[in-house]
Amino acid sequence: MYRLLIVDDEAVIRQGLGMLPWKENEIEVVGILKDGIEAEEWIDSKEIDILLTDIRMPGLSGIELAKRTLQNYPDAKVILLTGYGEFEYAREAISLGVSDYILKPSTPDEIMACVKNACEKFDQEKKTKIKLEELESKIQGYSALVKPAEEILEAEEERIGKIIKYIYENYDRELSLSVLSEEFHFTTVYMSHYIKKETGYTFLEILTSVRMYYAAKYLTETKLKNGEICSRIGISDERYFGQIFKKNYGMTPYEYRKSGSHAVNPFQKFTETAQL
């Protein structure tokens, strides 16, 4: 049932409005008052859904009453009863949040149709509000899920960073996938899959790139011979070193040293995560 408050200073109009078949249209008339002062006291203490009020009344006008009603109950619908001389005044009231207006004199059917339309608007807006609240609740629920997901992502970035850091710190020794797996308490199969998934490279590709990175630094920053560089980066075969270096840098170790190039960290993103 929609709660309707009727306010009009003319007794005949109040009587006529009170006799309309409200209950048959699921509308409960909660009050029939003679002026805005009474109505103001009413809406300050009792909730309404629809206000049907005369626009011109002694003490407190329908416009002022509409403002007070909408302040107390923003979802309420206000319908103004107005004469032809107040027509433009009523139209301007729409901008204040007034739902509709009815010109006097009007037939009972016209009045009922206008009030029912206001009820439909009230019901529709209420349903929309509920849907928005449900949607907001779902969004908050998703946010609660996203936050742990972000934390998991950060944890994964930190873990892969630690793995890369370990490779950087131990590239010069006999480092293998099994050694790395034992260090981080993974199986070799899982470790191999994990590194590939997180970086896009295999363990061997990363280890080789790191070794070539340091080899390039030795070539440009020291006068060490190739054999000495090999022993420092964990490679025992000098010929193999030359082949792998050329594959990575497009030139032999000798050509690279002469070029004056500077080694570029191939896994900068991960080394920053690991704070190398």
mmCIF file of C-alpha atoms in Angstrom:
data_model
loop_
_atom_site.group_PDB
_atom_site.id
_atom_site.type_symbol
_atom_site.label_atom_id
_atom_site.label_comp_id
_atom_site.label_asym_id
_atom_site.label_seq_id
_atom_site.Cartn_x
_atom_site.Cartn_y
_atom_site.Cartn_z
ATOM 1 C CA MET A 1 0.000 0.000 0.000
ATOM 2 C CA TYR A 2 1.213 3.497 -0.867
ATOM 3 C CA ARG A 3 0.804 6.110 1.888
ATOM 4 C CA LEU A 4 -0.988 9.197 0.580
ATOM 5 C CA LEU A 5 -1.361 12.516 2.430
ATOM 6 C CA ILE A 6 -3.982 14.964 1.119
ATOM 7 C CA VAL A 7 -3.749 18.680 1.950
ATOM 8 C CA ASP A 8 -6.229 21.344 0.785
ATOM 9 C CA ASP A 9 -7.756 24.370 2.499
ATOM 10 C CA GLU A 10 -11.132 23.908 0.780
ATOM 11 C CA ALA A 11 -13.421 21.551 2.687
ATOM 12 C CA VAL A 12 -15.404 20.549 -0.425
ATOM 13 C CA ILE A 13 -12.247 19.500 -2.264
ATOM 14 C CA ARG A 14 -10.951 17.610 0.791
ATOM 15 C CA GLN A 15 -14.250 15.784 1.043
ATOM 16 C CA GLY A 16 -14.300 14.950 -2.660
ATOM 17 C CA LEU A 17 -10.711 13.667 -2.652
ATOM 18 C CA GLY A 18 -11.363 11.565 0.416
ATOM 19 C CA MET A 19 -14.212 9.740 -1.326
ATOM 20 C CA LEU A 20 -12.109 8.466 -4.263
ATOM 21 C CA PRO A 21 -11.528 4.668 -4.417
ATOM 22 C CA TRP A 22 -8.008 4.770 -3.025
ATOM 23 C CA LYS A 23 -7.959 1.368 -1.319
ATOM 24 C CA GLU A 24 -9.098 -0.324 -4.529
ATOM 25 C CA ASN A 25 -5.908 1.016 -6.099
ATOM 26 C CA GLU A 26 -3.646 -0.089 -3.227
ATOM 27 C CA ILE A 27 -3.378 3.437 -1.839
ATOM 28 C CA GLU A 28 -3.875 4.220 1.838
ATOM 29 C CA VAL A 29 -4.937 7.754 2.739
ATOM 30 C CA VAL A 30 -2.987 8.384 5.939
ATOM 31 C CA GLY A 31 -4.319 11.903 6.453
ATOM 32 C CA ILE A 32 -6.604 14.605 5.019
ATOM 33 C CA LEU A 33 -5.473 17.996 6.328
ATOM 34 C CA LYS A 34 -6.733 21.561 5.896
ATOM 35 C CA ASP A 35 -3.476 23.533 5.605
ATOM 36 C CA GLY A 36 0.290 23.427 5.262
ATOM 37 C CA ILE A 37 0.961 24.065 8.945
ATOM 38 C CA GLU A 38 -0.853 20.872 9.958
ATOM 39 C CA ALA A 39 0.806 18.989 7.124
ATOM 40 C CA GLU A 40 4.273 20.194 8.133
ATOM 41 C CA GLU A 41 3.761 18.843 11.654
ATOM 42 C CA TRP A 42 2.513 15.570 10.131
ATOM 43 C CA ILE A 43 5.463 14.950 7.831
ATOM 44 C CA ASP A 44 7.898 15.793 10.632
ATOM 45 C CA SER A 45 6.635 12.779 12.560
ATOM 46 C CA LYS A 46 5.019 10.388 10.066
ATOM 47 C CA GLU A 47 6.376 8.942 6.836
ATOM 48 C CA ILE A 48 4.497 9.312 3.535
ATOM 49 C CA ASP A 49 5.019 8.107 -0.028
ATOM 50 C CA ILE A 50 2.766 10.526 -1.941
ATOM 51 C CA LEU A 51 1.747 14.116 -1.137
ATOM 52 C CA LEU A 52 -1.295 15.565 -2.918
ATOM 53 C CA THR A 53 -1.504 19.224 -1.969
ATOM 54 C CA ASP A 54 -3.083 22.486 -3.014
ATOM 55 C CA ILE A 55 -0.493 24.956 -4.261
ATOM 56 C CA ARG A 56 -1.994 28.025 -2.535
ATOM 57 C CA MET A 57 -2.883 27.741 1.153
ATOM 58 C CA PRO A 58 -2.743 30.083 4.161
ATOM 59 C CA GLY A 59 0.251 29.793 6.439
ATOM 60 C CA LEU A 60 2.375 27.476 4.318
ATOM 61 C CA SER A 61 2.086 27.129 0.536
ATOM 62 C CA GLY A 62 2.079 23.861 -1.352
ATOM 63 C CA ILE A 63 5.528 24.718 -2.754
ATOM 64 C CA GLU A 64 6.991 25.205 0.726
ATOM 65 C CA LEU A 65 5.294 22.037 1.926
ATOM 66 C CA ALA A 66 6.711 20.151 -1.067
ATOM 67 C CA LYS A 67 10.228 21.308 -0.187
ATOM 68 C CA ARG A 68 9.807 20.196 3.433
ATOM 69 C CA THR A 69 8.398 16.835 2.352
ATOM 70 C CA LEU A 70 11.265 16.139 -0.056
ATOM 71 C CA GLN A 71 13.792 17.156 2.581
ATOM 72 C CA ASN A 72 12.353 14.568 4.963
ATOM 73 C CA TYR A 73 11.565 11.909 2.348
ATOM 74 C CA PRO A 74 13.657 12.357 -0.824
ATOM 75 C CA ASP A 75 11.955 9.384 -2.485
ATOM 76 C CA ALA A 76 8.422 10.722 -1.929
ATOM 77 C CA LYS A 77 6.319 11.956 -4.847
ATOM 78 C CA VAL A 78 4.589 15.361 -4.686
ATOM 79 C CA ILE A 79 1.563 16.320 -6.785
ATOM 80 C CA LEU A 80 0.309 19.916 -6.759
ATOM 81 C CA LEU A 81 -3.341 20.913 -7.193
ATOM 82 C CA THR A 82 -3.354 24.236 -9.001
ATOM 83 C CA GLY A 83 -5.671 26.691 -10.729
ATOM 84 C CA TYR A 84 -5.115 28.201 -14.163
ATOM 85 C CA GLY A 85 -3.667 31.383 -12.658
ATOM 86 C CA GLU A 86 -0.978 29.335 -10.896
ATOM 87 C CA PHE A 87 -0.164 27.142 -13.903
ATOM 88 C CA GLU A 88 3.296 28.599 -14.650
ATOM 89 C CA TYR A 89 4.101 28.606 -10.930
ATOM 90 C CA ALA A 90 3.316 24.885 -10.770
ATOM 91 C CA ARG A 91 5.433 24.123 -13.816
ATOM 92 C CA GLU A 92 8.426 25.836 -12.226
ATOM 93 C CA ALA A 93 7.914 23.674 -9.130
ATOM 94 C CA ILE A 94 8.816 20.601 -11.205
ATOM 95 C CA SER A 95 12.445 21.736 -11.081
ATOM 96 C CA LEU A 96 12.292 21.526 -7.278
ATOM 97 C CA GLY A 97 11.512 17.827 -7.427
ATOM 98 C CA VAL A 98 7.705 17.999 -7.624
ATOM 99 C CA SER A 99 6.498 14.927 -9.487
ATOM 100 C CA ASP A 100 3.400 16.336 -11.234
ATOM 101 C CA TYR A 101 0.561 18.843 -11.055
ATOM 102 C CA ILE A 102 -3.199 18.691 -11.609
ATOM 103 C CA LEU A 103 -5.242 21.598 -12.902
ATOM 104 C CA LYS A 104 -8.475 22.456 -11.091
ATOM 105 C CA PRO A 105 -11.141 21.439 -11.783
ATOM 106 C CA SER A 106 -10.230 17.848 -12.680
ATOM 107 C CA THR A 107 -12.268 14.673 -12.876
ATOM 108 C CA PRO A 108 -11.843 11.869 -10.311
ATOM 109 C CA ASP A 109 -10.363 9.684 -13.066
ATOM 110 C CA GLU A 110 -7.743 12.301 -13.931
ATOM 111 C CA ILE A 111 -6.779 12.699 -10.287
ATOM 112 C CA MET A 112 -6.605 8.947 -9.731
ATOM 113 C CA ALA A 113 -4.555 8.438 -12.909
ATOM 114 C CA CYS A 114 -2.073 11.117 -11.809
ATOM 115 C CA VAL A 115 -1.663 9.656 -8.306
ATOM 116 C CA LYS A 116 -1.329 6.102 -9.663
ATOM 117 C CA ASN A 117 1.348 7.320 -12.059
ATOM 118 C CA ALA A 118 3.211 8.850 -9.117
ATOM 119 C CA CYS A 119 2.910 5.527 -7.258
ATOM 120 C CA GLU A 120 4.383 3.702 -10.242
ATOM 121 C CA LYS A 121 7.304 6.137 -10.348
ATOM 122 C CA PHE A 122 7.819 5.703 -6.622
ATOM 123 C CA ASP A 123 7.780 1.912 -6.956
ATOM 124 C CA GLN A 124 10.085 1.917 -9.990
ATOM 125 C CA GLU A 125 12.624 4.208 -8.356
ATOM 126 C CA LYS A 126 12.520 2.104 -5.196
ATOM 127 C CA LYS A 127 13.253 -1.049 -7.198
ATOM 128 C CA THR A 128 16.061 0.725 -9.046
ATOM 129 C CA LYS A 129 17.539 1.875 -5.748
ATOM 130 C CA ILE A 130 17.421 -1.667 -4.390
ATOM 131 C CA LYS A 131 19.141 -2.980 -7.535
ATOM 132 C CA LEU A 132 21.835 -0.325 -7.241
ATOM 133 C CA GLU A 133 22.380 -1.215 -3.599
ATOM 134 C CA GLU A 134 22.642 -4.893 -4.534
ATOM 135 C CA LEU A 135 25.081 -4.023 -7.321
ATOM 136 C CA GLU A 136 27.149 -1.895 -4.970
ATOM 137 C CA SER A 137 27.175 -4.764 -2.487
ATOM 138 C CA LYS A 138 28.409 -7.120 -5.222
ATOM 139 C CA ILE A 139 31.084 -4.639 -6.279
ATOM 140 C CA GLN A 140 32.258 -4.386 -2.671
ATOM 141 C CA GLY A 141 32.286 -8.173 -2.570
ATOM 142 C CA TYR A 142 34.385 -8.293 -5.740
ATOM 143 C CA SER A 143 36.699 -5.673 -4.259
ATOM 144 C CA ALA A 144 37.169 -7.898 -1.242
ATOM 145 C CA LEU A 145 38.210 -10.672 -3.622
ATOM 146 C CA VAL A 146 40.400 -8.437 -5.773
ATOM 147 C CA LYS A 147 42.429 -7.223 -2.815
ATOM 148 C CA PRO A 148 43.677 -10.697 -1.862
ATOM 149 C CA ALA A 149 44.269 -11.332 -5.573
ATOM 150 C CA GLU A 150 46.488 -8.242 -5.713
ATOM 151 C CA GLU A 151 48.300 -9.413 -2.604
ATOM 152 C CA ILE A 152 48.829 -12.828 -4.200
ATOM 153 C CA LEU A 153 50.186 -11.145 -7.336
ATOM 154 C CA GLU A 154 52.591 -9.077 -5.260
ATOM 155 C CA ALA A 155 53.686 -12.223 -3.419
ATOM 156 C CA GLU A 156 54.277 -14.020 -6.723
ATOM 157 C CA GLU A 157 56.325 -11.108 -8.052
ATOM 158 C CA GLU A 158 58.363 -11.135 -4.867
ATOM 159 C CA ARG A 159 58.932 -14.898 -5.077
ATOM 160 C CA ILE A 160 60.017 -14.917 -8.732
ATOM 161 C CA GLY A 161 62.218 -11.932 -7.913
ATOM 162 C CA LYS A 162 63.925 -13.957 -5.187
ATOM 163 C CA ILE A 163 64.459 -16.849 -7.603
ATOM 164 C CA ILE A 164 66.037 -14.553 -10.206
ATOM 165 C CA LYS A 165 68.117 -12.930 -7.475
ATOM 166 C CA TYR A 166 69.397 -16.351 -6.439
ATOM 167 C CA ILE A 167 70.424 -17.044 -10.049
ATOM 168 C CA TYR A 168 72.264 -13.701 -10.207
ATOM 169 C CA GLU A 169 74.064 -14.425 -6.954
ATOM 170 C CA ASN A 170 75.065 -17.986 -7.940
ATOM 171 C CA TYR A 171 75.513 -17.819 -11.728
ATOM 172 C CA ASP A 172 79.268 -18.464 -11.343
ATOM 173 C CA ARG A 173 78.866 -21.864 -9.713
ATOM 174 C CA GLU A 174 77.525 -25.163 -11.011
ATOM 175 C CA LEU A 175 73.904 -24.094 -10.891
ATOM 176 C CA SER A 176 71.156 -26.435 -12.073
ATOM 177 C CA LEU A 177 67.373 -26.650 -11.934
ATOM 178 C CA SER A 178 67.599 -29.308 -9.226
ATOM 179 C CA VAL A 179 69.835 -27.067 -7.070
ATOM 180 C CA LEU A 180 67.382 -24.196 -7.495
ATOM 181 C CA SER A 181 64.388 -26.454 -6.720
ATOM 182 C CA GLU A 182 66.006 -27.714 -3.537
ATOM 183 C CA GLU A 183 66.762 -24.156 -2.417
ATOM 184 C CA PHE A 184 63.118 -23.063 -2.811
ATOM 185 C CA HIS A 185 61.533 -26.387 -1.801
ATOM 186 C CA PHE A 186 59.905 -27.127 -5.166
ATOM 187 C CA THR A 187 60.053 -30.161 -7.390
ATOM 188 C CA THR A 188 62.173 -29.645 -10.492
ATOM 189 C CA VAL A 189 59.098 -30.090 -12.708
ATOM 190 C CA TYR A 190 57.148 -27.431 -10.827
ATOM 191 C CA MET A 191 60.136 -25.064 -10.706
ATOM 192 C CA SER A 192 60.656 -25.382 -14.444
ATOM 193 C CA HIS A 193 56.976 -24.699 -15.146
ATOM 194 C CA TYR A 194 56.792 -21.850 -12.619
ATOM 195 C CA ILE A 195 59.781 -19.948 -14.007
ATOM 196 C CA LYS A 196 58.499 -20.280 -17.555
ATOM 197 C CA LYS A 197 55.006 -19.137 -16.555
ATOM 198 C CA GLU A 198 56.179 -16.115 -14.565
ATOM 199 C CA THR A 199 58.953 -14.873 -16.879
ATOM 200 C CA GLY A 200 58.296 -16.333 -20.308
ATOM 201 C CA TYR A 201 61.780 -17.905 -20.297
ATOM 202 C CA THR A 202 63.185 -21.269 -19.279
ATOM 203 C CA PHE A 203 65.615 -21.638 -16.394
ATOM 204 C CA LEU A 204 68.483 -22.370 -18.795
ATOM 205 C CA GLU A 205 67.678 -19.308 -20.927
ATOM 206 C CA ILE A 206 67.731 -17.103 -17.822
ATOM 207 C CA LEU A 207 70.957 -18.613 -16.448
ATOM 208 C CA THR A 208 72.691 -18.267 -19.817
ATOM 209 C CA SER A 209 71.506 -14.655 -20.227
ATOM 210 C CA VAL A 210 72.745 -13.754 -16.754
ATOM 211 C CA ARG A 211 76.126 -15.351 -17.438
ATOM 212 C CA MET A 212 76.425 -13.499 -20.760
ATOM 213 C CA TYR A 213 75.450 -10.242 -19.022
ATOM 214 C CA TYR A 214 78.348 -10.572 -16.598
ATOM 215 C CA ALA A 215 80.656 -11.778 -19.362
ATOM 216 C CA ALA A 216 79.880 -8.591 -21.283
ATOM 217 C CA LYS A 217 80.648 -6.502 -18.175
ATOM 218 C CA TYR A 218 83.981 -8.272 -17.746
ATOM 219 C CA LEU A 219 84.822 -7.658 -21.406
ATOM 220 C CA THR A 220 84.178 -3.917 -21.213
ATOM 221 C CA GLU A 221 85.241 -3.198 -17.636
ATOM 222 C CA THR A 222 88.322 -5.444 -17.244
ATOM 223 C CA LYS A 223 91.217 -6.816 -19.252
ATOM 224 C CA LEU A 224 90.497 -10.423 -18.312
ATOM 225 C CA LYS A 225 91.082 -13.022 -21.028
ATOM 226 C CA ASN A 226 88.236 -15.192 -22.295
ATOM 227 C CA GLY A 227 89.426 -18.207 -20.326
ATOM 228 C CA GLU A 228 89.448 -16.217 -17.117
ATOM 229 C CA ILE A 229 86.005 -14.806 -17.834
ATOM 230 C CA CYS A 230 84.698 -18.344 -18.448
ATOM 231 C CA SER A 231 85.847 -19.495 -15.035
ATOM 232 C CA ARG A 232 84.193 -16.482 -13.405
ATOM 233 C CA ILE A 233 80.798 -17.036 -15.013
ATOM 234 C CA GLY A 234 80.571 -20.785 -14.466
ATOM 235 C CA ILE A 235 81.390 -21.984 -17.996
ATOM 236 C CA SER A 236 84.274 -24.456 -18.412
ATOM 237 C CA ASP A 237 84.475 -24.588 -22.230
ATOM 238 C CA GLU A 238 85.962 -21.436 -23.802
ATOM 239 C CA ARG A 239 84.814 -22.420 -27.308
ATOM 240 C CA TYR A 240 81.249 -22.940 -26.091
ATOM 241 C CA PHE A 241 81.435 -19.565 -24.362
ATOM 242 C CA GLY A 242 82.369 -17.852 -27.635
ATOM 243 C CA GLN A 243 79.452 -19.496 -29.468
ATOM 244 C CA ILE A 244 76.883 -18.615 -26.803
ATOM 245 C CA PHE A 245 78.171 -15.055 -26.465
ATOM 246 C CA LYS A 246 77.910 -14.422 -30.206
ATOM 247 C CA LYS A 247 74.403 -15.890 -30.215
ATOM 248 C CA ASN A 248 73.357 -13.451 -27.477
ATOM 249 C CA TYR A 249 75.158 -10.295 -28.601
ATOM 250 C CA GLY A 250 75.616 -10.814 -32.326
ATOM 251 C CA MET A 251 79.392 -10.508 -32.149
ATOM 252 C CA THR A 252 82.375 -12.370 -30.754
ATOM 253 C CA PRO A 253 83.736 -11.496 -27.300
ATOM 254 C CA TYR A 254 86.714 -9.788 -29.032
ATOM 255 C CA GLU A 255 84.431 -7.691 -31.281
ATOM 256 C CA TYR A 256 82.255 -6.769 -28.322
ATOM 257 C CA ARG A 257 85.247 -5.572 -26.283
ATOM 258 C CA LYS A 258 86.405 -3.417 -29.198
ATOM 259 C CA SER A 259 82.925 -1.969 -29.756
ATOM 260 C CA GLY A 260 82.812 -0.355 -26.330
ATOM 261 C CA SER A 261 79.209 -1.470 -25.792
ATOM 262 C CA HIS A 262 77.660 -1.564 -22.345
ATOM 263 C CA ALA A 263 76.020 -4.680 -20.954
ATOM 264 C CA VAL A 264 72.254 -4.428 -20.418
ATOM 265 C CA ASN A 265 70.646 -6.307 -17.546
ATOM 266 C CA PRO A 266 68.332 -8.800 -19.320
ATOM 267 C CA PHE A 267 65.988 -9.178 -16.341
ATOM 268 C CA GLN A 268 65.849 -5.641 -14.984
ATOM 269 C CA LYS A 269 62.191 -5.975 -13.941
ATOM 270 C CA PHE A 270 62.887 -8.961 -11.746
ATOM 271 C CA THR A 271 66.168 -7.708 -10.361
ATOM 272 C CA GLU A 272 64.417 -4.485 -9.265
ATOM 273 C CA THR A 273 61.784 -6.599 -7.501
ATOM 274 C CA ALA A 274 64.549 -8.543 -5.798
ATOM 275 C CA GLN A 275 66.338 -5.263 -4.993
ATOM 276 C CA LEU A 276 69.608 -6.357 -6.522
#
